[in-house]
Short mmCIF file of C-alpha atoms (C1' of nucleotides) in Angstrom, two decimals:
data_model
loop_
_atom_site.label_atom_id
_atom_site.label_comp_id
_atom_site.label_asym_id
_atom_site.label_seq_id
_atom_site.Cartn_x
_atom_site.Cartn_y
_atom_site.Cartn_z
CA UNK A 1 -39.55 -25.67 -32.65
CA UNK A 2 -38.71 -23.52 -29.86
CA UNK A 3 -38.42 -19.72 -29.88
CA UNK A 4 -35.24 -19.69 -28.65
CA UNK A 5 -34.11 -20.78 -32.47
CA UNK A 6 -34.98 -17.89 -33.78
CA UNK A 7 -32.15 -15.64 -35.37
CA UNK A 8 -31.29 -12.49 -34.57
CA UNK A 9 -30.23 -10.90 -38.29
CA UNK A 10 -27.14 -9.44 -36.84
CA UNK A 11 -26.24 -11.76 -33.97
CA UNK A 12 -24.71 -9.36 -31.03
CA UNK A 13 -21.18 -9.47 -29.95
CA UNK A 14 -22.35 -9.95 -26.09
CA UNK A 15 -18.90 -12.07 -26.18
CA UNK A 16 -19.33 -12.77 -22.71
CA UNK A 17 -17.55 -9.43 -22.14
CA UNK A 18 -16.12 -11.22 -18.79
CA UNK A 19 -13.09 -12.18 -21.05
CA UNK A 20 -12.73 -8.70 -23.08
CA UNK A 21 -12.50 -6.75 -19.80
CA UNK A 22 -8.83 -7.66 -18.67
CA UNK A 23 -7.19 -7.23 -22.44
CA UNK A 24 -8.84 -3.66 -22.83
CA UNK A 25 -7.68 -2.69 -19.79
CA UNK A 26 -4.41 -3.67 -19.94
CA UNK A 27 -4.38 -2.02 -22.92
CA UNK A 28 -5.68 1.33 -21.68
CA UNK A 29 -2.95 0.93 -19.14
CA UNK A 30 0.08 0.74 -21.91
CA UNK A 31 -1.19 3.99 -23.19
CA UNK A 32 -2.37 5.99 -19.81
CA UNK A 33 -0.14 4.03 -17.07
CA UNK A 34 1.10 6.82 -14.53
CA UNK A 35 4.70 7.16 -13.98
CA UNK A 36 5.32 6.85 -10.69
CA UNK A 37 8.62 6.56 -8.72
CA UNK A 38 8.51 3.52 -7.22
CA UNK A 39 6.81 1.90 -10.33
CA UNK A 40 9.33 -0.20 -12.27
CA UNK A 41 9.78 1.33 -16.33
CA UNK A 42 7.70 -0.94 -18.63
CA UNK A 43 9.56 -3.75 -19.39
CA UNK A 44 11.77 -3.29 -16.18
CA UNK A 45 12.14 -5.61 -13.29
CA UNK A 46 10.22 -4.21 -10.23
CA UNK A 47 11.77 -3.56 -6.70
CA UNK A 48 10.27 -5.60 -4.39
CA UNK A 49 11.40 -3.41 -1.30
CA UNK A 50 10.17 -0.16 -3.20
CA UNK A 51 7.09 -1.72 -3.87
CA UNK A 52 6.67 -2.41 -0.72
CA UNK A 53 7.77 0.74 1.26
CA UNK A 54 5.44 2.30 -1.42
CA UNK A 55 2.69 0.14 -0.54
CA UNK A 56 2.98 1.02 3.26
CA UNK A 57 3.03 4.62 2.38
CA UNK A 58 0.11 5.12 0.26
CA UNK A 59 -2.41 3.32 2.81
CA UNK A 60 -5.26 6.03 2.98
CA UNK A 61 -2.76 8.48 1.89
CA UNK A 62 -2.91 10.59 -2.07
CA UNK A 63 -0.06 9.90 -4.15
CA UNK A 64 0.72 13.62 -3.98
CA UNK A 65 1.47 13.22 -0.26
CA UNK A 66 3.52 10.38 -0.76
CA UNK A 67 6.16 11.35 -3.21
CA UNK A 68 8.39 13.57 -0.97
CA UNK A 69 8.27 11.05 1.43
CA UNK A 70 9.41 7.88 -0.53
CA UNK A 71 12.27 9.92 -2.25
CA UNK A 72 13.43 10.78 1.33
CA UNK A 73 13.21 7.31 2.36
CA UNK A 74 15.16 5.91 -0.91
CA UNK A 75 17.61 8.18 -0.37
CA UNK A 76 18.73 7.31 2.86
CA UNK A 77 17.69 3.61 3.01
CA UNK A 78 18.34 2.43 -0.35
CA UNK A 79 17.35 -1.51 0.89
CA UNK A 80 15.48 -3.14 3.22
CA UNK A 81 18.47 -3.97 5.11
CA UNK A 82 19.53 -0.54 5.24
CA UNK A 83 16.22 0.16 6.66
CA UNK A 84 16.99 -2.92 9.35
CA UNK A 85 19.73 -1.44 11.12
CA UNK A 86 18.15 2.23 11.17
CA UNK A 87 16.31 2.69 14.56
CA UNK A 88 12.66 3.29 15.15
CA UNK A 89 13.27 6.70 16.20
CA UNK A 90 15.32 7.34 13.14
CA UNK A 91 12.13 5.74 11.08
CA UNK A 92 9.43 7.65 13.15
CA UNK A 93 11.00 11.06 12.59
CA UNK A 94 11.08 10.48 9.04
CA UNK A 95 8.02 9.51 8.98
CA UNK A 96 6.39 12.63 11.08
CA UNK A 97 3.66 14.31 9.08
CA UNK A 98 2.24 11.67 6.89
CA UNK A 99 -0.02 10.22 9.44
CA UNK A 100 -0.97 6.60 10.82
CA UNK A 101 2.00 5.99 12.66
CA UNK A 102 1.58 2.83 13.61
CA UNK A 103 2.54 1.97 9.61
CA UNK A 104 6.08 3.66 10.76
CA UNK A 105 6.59 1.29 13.54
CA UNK A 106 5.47 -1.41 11.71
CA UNK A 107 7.66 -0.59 9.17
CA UNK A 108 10.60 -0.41 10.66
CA UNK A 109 9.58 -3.59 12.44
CA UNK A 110 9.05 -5.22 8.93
CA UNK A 111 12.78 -4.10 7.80
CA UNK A 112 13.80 -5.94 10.42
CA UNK A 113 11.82 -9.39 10.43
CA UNK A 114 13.04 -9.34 6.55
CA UNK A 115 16.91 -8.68 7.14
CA UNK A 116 16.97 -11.21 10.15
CA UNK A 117 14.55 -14.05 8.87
CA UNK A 118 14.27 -13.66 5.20
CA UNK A 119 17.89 -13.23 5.10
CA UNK A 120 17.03 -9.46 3.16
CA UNK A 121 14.51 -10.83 0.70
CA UNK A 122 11.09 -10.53 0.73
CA UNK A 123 8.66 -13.77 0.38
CA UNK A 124 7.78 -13.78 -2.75
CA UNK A 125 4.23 -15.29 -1.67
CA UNK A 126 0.95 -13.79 -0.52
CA UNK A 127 0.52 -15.81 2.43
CA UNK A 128 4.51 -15.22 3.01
CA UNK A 129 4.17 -11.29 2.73
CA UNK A 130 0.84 -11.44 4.89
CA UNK A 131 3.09 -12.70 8.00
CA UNK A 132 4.63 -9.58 8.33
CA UNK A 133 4.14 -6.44 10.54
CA UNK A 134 2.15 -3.88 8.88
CA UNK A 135 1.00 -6.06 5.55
CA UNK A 136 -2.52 -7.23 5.37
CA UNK A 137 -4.67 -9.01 2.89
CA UNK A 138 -4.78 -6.38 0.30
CA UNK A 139 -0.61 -5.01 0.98
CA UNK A 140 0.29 -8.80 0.67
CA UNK A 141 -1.77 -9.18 -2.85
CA UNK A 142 -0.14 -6.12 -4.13
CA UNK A 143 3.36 -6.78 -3.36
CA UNK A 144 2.95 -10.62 -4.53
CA UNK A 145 1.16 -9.34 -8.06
CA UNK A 146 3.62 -6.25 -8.73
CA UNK A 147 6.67 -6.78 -7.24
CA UNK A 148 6.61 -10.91 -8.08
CA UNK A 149 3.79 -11.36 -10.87
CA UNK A 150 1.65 -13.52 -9.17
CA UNK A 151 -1.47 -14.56 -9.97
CA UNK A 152 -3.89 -12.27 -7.66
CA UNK A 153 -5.98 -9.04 -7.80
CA UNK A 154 -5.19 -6.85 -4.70
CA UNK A 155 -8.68 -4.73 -4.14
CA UNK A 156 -8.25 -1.37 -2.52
CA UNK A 157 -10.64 1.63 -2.53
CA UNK A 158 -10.28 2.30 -5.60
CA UNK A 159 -10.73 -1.55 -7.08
CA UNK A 160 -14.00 -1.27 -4.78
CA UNK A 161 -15.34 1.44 -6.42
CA UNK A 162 -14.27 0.56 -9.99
CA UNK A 163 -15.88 -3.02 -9.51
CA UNK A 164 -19.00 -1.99 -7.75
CA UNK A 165 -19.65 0.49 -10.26
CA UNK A 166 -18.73 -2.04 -13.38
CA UNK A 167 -21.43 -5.02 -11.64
CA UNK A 168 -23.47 -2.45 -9.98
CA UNK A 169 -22.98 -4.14 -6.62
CA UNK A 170 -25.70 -3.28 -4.17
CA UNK A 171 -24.68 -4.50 -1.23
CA UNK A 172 -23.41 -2.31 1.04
CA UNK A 173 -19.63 -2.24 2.49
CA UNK A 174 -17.65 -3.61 3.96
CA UNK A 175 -19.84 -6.56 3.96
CA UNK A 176 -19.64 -7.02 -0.08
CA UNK A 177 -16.38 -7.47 -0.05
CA UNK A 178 -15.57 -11.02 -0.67
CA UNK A 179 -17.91 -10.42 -3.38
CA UNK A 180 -15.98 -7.69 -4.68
CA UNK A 181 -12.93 -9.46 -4.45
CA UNK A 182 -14.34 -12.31 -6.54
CA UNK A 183 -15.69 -9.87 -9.24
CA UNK A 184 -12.26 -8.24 -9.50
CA UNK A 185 -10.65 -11.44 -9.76
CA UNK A 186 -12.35 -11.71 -13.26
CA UNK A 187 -10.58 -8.51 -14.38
CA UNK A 188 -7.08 -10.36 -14.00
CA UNK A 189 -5.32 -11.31 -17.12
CA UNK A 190 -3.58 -14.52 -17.71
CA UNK A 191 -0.40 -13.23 -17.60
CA UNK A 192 0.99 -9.33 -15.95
CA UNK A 193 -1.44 -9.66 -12.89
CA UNK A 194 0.62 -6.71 -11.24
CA UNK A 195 -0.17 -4.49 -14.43
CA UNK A 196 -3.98 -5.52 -14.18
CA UNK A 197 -4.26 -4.38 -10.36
CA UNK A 198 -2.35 -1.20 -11.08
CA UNK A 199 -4.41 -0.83 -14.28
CA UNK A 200 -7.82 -0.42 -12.12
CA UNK A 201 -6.13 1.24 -9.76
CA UNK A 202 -4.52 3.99 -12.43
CA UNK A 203 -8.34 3.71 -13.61
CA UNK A 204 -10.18 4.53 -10.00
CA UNK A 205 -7.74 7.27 -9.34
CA UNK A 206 -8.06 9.30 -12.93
CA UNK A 207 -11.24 8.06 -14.65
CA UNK A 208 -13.08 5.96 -12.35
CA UNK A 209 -13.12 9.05 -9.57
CA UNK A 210 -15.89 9.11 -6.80
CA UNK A 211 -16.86 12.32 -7.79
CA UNK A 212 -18.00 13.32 -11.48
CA UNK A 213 -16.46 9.84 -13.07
CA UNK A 214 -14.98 10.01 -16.71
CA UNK A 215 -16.91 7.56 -18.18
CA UNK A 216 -16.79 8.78 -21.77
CA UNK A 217 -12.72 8.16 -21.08
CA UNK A 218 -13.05 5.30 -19.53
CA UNK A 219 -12.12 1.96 -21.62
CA UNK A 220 -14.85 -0.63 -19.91
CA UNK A 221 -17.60 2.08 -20.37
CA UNK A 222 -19.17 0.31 -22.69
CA UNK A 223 -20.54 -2.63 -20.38
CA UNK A 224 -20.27 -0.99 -17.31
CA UNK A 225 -23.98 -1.83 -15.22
CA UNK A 226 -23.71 1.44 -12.98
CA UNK A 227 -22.76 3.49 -16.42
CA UNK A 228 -26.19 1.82 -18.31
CA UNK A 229 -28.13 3.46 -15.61
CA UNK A 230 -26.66 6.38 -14.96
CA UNK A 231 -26.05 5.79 -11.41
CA UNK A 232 -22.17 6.03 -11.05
CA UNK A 233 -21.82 8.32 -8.55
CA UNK A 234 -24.16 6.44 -5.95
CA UNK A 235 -21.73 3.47 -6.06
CA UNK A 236 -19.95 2.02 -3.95
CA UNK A 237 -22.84 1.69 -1.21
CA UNK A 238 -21.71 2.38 2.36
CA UNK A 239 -23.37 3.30 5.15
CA UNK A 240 -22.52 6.82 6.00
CA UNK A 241 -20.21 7.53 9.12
CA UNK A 242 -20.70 9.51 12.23
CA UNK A 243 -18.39 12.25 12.92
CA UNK A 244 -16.27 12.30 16.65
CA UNK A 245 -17.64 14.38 19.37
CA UNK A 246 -15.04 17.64 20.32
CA UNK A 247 -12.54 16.99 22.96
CA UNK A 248 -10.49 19.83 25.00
CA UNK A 249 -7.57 19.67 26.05
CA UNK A 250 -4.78 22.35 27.03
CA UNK A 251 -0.82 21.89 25.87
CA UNK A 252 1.94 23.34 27.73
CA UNK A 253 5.05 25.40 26.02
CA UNK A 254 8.02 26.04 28.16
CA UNK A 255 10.85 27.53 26.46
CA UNK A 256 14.86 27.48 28.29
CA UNK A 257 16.46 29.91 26.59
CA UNK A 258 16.39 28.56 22.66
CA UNK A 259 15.11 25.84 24.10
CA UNK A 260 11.86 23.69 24.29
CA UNK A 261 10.17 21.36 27.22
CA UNK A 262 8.93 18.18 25.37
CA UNK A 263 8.43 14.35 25.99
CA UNK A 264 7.63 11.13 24.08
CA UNK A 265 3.67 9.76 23.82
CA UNK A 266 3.48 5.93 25.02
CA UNK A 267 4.39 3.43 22.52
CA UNK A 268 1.03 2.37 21.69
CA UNK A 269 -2.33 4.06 20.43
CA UNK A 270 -2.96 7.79 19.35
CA UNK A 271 0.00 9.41 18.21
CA UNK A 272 2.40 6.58 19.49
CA UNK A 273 5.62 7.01 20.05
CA UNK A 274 5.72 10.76 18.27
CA UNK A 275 7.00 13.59 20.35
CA UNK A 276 4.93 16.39 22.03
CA UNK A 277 4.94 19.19 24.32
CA UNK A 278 3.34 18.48 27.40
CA UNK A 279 -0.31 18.14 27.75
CA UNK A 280 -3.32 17.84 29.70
CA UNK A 281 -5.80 15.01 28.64
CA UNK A 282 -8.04 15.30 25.34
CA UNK A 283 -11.60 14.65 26.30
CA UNK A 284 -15.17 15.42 25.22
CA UNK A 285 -16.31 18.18 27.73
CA UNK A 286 -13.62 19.14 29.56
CA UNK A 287 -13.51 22.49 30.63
CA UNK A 288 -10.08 24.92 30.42
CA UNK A 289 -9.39 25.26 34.34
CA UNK A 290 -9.73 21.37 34.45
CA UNK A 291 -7.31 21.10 31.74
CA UNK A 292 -4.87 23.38 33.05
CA UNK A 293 -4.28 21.63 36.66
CA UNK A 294 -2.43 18.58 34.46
CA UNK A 295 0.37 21.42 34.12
CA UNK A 296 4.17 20.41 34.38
CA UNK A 297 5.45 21.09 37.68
CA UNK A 298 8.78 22.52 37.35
CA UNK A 299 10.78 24.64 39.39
CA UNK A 300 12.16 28.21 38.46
CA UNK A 301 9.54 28.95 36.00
CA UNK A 302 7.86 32.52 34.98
CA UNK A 303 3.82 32.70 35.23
CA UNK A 304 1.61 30.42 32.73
CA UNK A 305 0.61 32.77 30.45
CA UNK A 306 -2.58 31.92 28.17
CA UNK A 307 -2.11 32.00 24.39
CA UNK A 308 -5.26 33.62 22.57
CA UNK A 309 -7.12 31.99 20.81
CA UNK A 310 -7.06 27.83 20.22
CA UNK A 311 -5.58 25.27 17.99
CA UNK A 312 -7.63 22.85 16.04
CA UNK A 313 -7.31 19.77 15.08
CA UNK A 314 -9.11 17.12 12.95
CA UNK A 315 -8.13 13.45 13.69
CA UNK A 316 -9.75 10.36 12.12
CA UNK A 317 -12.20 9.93 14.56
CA UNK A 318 -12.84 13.31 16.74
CA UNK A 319 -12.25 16.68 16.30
CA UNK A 320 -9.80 18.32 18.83
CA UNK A 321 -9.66 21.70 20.38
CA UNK A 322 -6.20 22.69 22.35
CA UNK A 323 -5.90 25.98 24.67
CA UNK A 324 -2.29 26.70 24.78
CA UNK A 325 0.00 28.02 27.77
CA UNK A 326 3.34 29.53 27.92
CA UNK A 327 5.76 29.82 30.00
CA UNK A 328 10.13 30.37 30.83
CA UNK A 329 12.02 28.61 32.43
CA UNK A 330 15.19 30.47 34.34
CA UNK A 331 19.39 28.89 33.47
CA UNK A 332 19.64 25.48 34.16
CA UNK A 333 16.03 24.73 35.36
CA UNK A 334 15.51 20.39 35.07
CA UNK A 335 13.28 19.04 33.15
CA UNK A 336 10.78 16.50 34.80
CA UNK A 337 10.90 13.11 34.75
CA UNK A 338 10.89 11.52 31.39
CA UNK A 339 10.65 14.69 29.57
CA UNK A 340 13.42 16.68 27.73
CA UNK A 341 15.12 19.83 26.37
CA UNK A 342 15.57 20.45 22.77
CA UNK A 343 16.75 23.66 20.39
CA UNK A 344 13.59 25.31 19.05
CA UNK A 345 16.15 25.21 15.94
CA UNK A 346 16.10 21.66 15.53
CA UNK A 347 12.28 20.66 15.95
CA UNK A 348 11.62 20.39 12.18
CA UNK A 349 13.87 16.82 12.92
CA UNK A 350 11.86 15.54 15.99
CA UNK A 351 9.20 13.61 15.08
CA UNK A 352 6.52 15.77 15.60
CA UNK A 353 2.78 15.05 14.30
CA UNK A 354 1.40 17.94 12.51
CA UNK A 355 -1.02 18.75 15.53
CA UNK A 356 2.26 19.33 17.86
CA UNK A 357 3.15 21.65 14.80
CA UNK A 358 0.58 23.65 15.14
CA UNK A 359 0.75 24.06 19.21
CA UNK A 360 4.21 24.98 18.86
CA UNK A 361 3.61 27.75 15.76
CA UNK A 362 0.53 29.39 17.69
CA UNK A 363 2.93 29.22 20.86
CA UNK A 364 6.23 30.98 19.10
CA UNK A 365 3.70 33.24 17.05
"C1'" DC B 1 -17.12 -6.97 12.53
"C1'" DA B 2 -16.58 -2.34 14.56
"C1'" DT B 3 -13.44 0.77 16.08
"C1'" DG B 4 -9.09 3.39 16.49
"C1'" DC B 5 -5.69 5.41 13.95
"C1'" DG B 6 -3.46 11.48 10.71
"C1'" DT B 7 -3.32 14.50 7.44
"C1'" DG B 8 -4.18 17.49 3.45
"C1'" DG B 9 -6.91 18.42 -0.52
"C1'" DG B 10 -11.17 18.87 -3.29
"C1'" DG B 11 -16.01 19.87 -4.25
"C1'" DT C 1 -17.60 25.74 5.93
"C1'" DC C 2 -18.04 21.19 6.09
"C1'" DC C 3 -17.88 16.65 4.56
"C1'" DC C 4 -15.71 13.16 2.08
"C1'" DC C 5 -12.08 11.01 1.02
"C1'" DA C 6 -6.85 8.48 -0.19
"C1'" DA C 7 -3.09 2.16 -2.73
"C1'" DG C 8 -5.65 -0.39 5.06
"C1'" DC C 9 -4.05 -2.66 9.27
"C1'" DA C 10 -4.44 -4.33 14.03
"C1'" DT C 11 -7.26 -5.63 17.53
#
DNA sequence: CATGCGTGGGG
DNA sequence: TCCCCAAGCAT
């Protein structure tokens, strides 16, 4: 007789709560689901291109900053074909202010590898979806699971942090992810795989927060590991991140009349493609007299005059501060090569990052 | 696998 | 104020 045959009086419901977990959540979801506007009405067939364009949009970006954005985009390019024949510039000044602009060129590069080779329809696959500009592993899973039902859990941020917190994973990221991805996996219900993701995701982002979690709310408290030792709030485990070091750098405002001096950034890397005014180099230690040599050499034009005070910015990576310089530029004065004239009145259409923004405002102030 | 890539909001 | 973060992707 072993010990193991012993009886419990009450045997204990541990129904291998692995099963439990994707019904009460989906649950939880019919009652608490956000509304959202490019989420399909329950019941409703989903739109694969606002899925998508939604998808693109909220990478690293809230919700909050989102929504103005996708209702401008809807309205004027109500398909992904009417996206196709837009042009970049079109897309990019659209786009100007919610950051990461490489997703806007890779957007409007994605409109256009759908209308030409897909004929206007997404692929309705994962490994379809992941061929195309701008969509990686986890953009691919989401589209294929929302927009197309299929049978895979996209993981995001919040998935991370919901599923290290529910197994208490201690490894560190990004190195646990593929086991976080296979311990999400296990959250996925048999059927409505797009309503599971969004479920956890709905979860992370109102219950499941990384600051001061709901649990008490929160419909998997019950066998959540991080929850049974009160250690939410240290999960997920990442190695913190080093800040940038400063970098200087001194823009250039020359008005014509009503009139502005500005040119296009290269295609490629910080800022690419957006419009600016011109600019000296941004780099850690440069001093203000350096920076101000790299001024545009233009004919006809008053004294540089020096702005007071500087413009910050906070990028990703570095912090940036900007000295700014004025000066006018008499009648029909040219504007260098590969730079341009536009009406002060029309900048808020030019696609101008929120750092040129500022420049501009401290300039005109 | 580490790094570059925006911006605005919250604690 | 400062730091962290928010539905990642490309290289």
């Amino acid at each position: 007789m072993s010990p193991k045959s012993a009886r419990k009086a009450k045997s204990e419901p541990v129904q291998s709560a692995g099963s439990a977990r994707p019904t009460l959540l989906l649950q939880w979801y019919d009652w608490h689901r956000r509304r959202l506007p490019w989420r399909a009405a329950p019941g409703e067939t989903s739109d694969p291109y606002r899925v998508w364009l939604s998808e693109i949009m909220l990478q690293q970006t809230t919700v909050k900053a989102v929504g103005p954005y996708f209702e401008k985009f809807v309205a004027r390019w109500p398909d992904v074909t009417a996206l196709g024949r837009a042009s970049q510039d079109d897309v990019l000044r659209m786009w100007a202010g919610l950051g990461y602009y490489s997703r806007a060129r890779n957007l409007y590069a994605c409109a256009v590898a759908v209308t030409r080779e897909h004929g206007g329809s997404f692929p309705d696959t994962e490994e379809g979806l992941r061929a195309l500009p701008g969509i990686g592993p986890y953009t691919a899973a989401a589209i294929a699971a929302i927009a197309f039902d299929r049978h895979t859990m996209p993981v995001d941020g919040n998935i991370e942090r919901v599923v290290s917190r529910l197994f208490a994973v201690e490894d560190e990221l990004p190195q646990a992810k593929p086991l976080i991805q296979q311990l999400a996996a296990t959250l996925l219900a048999n059927s409505r795989a797009g309503d599971s993701a969004q479920a956890l995701m709905d979860l992370g982002a109102s219950i499941c927060t990384p600051k001061k979690p709901a649990c008490s709310l929160c419909p998997l408290n019950e066998d959540c590991t991080a929850r049974l030792q009160s250690t939410q709030e240290t999960f997920p485990r990442k190695a913190p991140k080093k800040s940038g070091t400063l970098r200087r750098g001194a823009a250039f405002v020359v008005t014509r009349g009503e009139e502005l001096l500005v040119r296009s950034r290269p295609e490629k890397g910080l800022l690419g493609g957006m419009t600016e005014v011109p600019g000296s180099d941004w780099l850690a230690g440069q001093d203000d007299a350096a920076a101000k040599l790299q001024a545009p050499d233009l004919k006809g034009l008053s004294r540089w005059q020096r702005k007071m005070g500087v413009v910050t910015h906070v990028f990703t990576h570095f912090p940036l501060e900007l000295v700014v310089y004025t000066a006018r530029a008499v009648g029909r004065t040219r504007a260098p090569e590969g730079m341009r004239w536009v009406p002060v009145a029309t900048l808020a259409d030019e696609a101008l990052p929120n750092v040129m923004r500022k420049v501009i405002a401290h300039a005109l102030d």
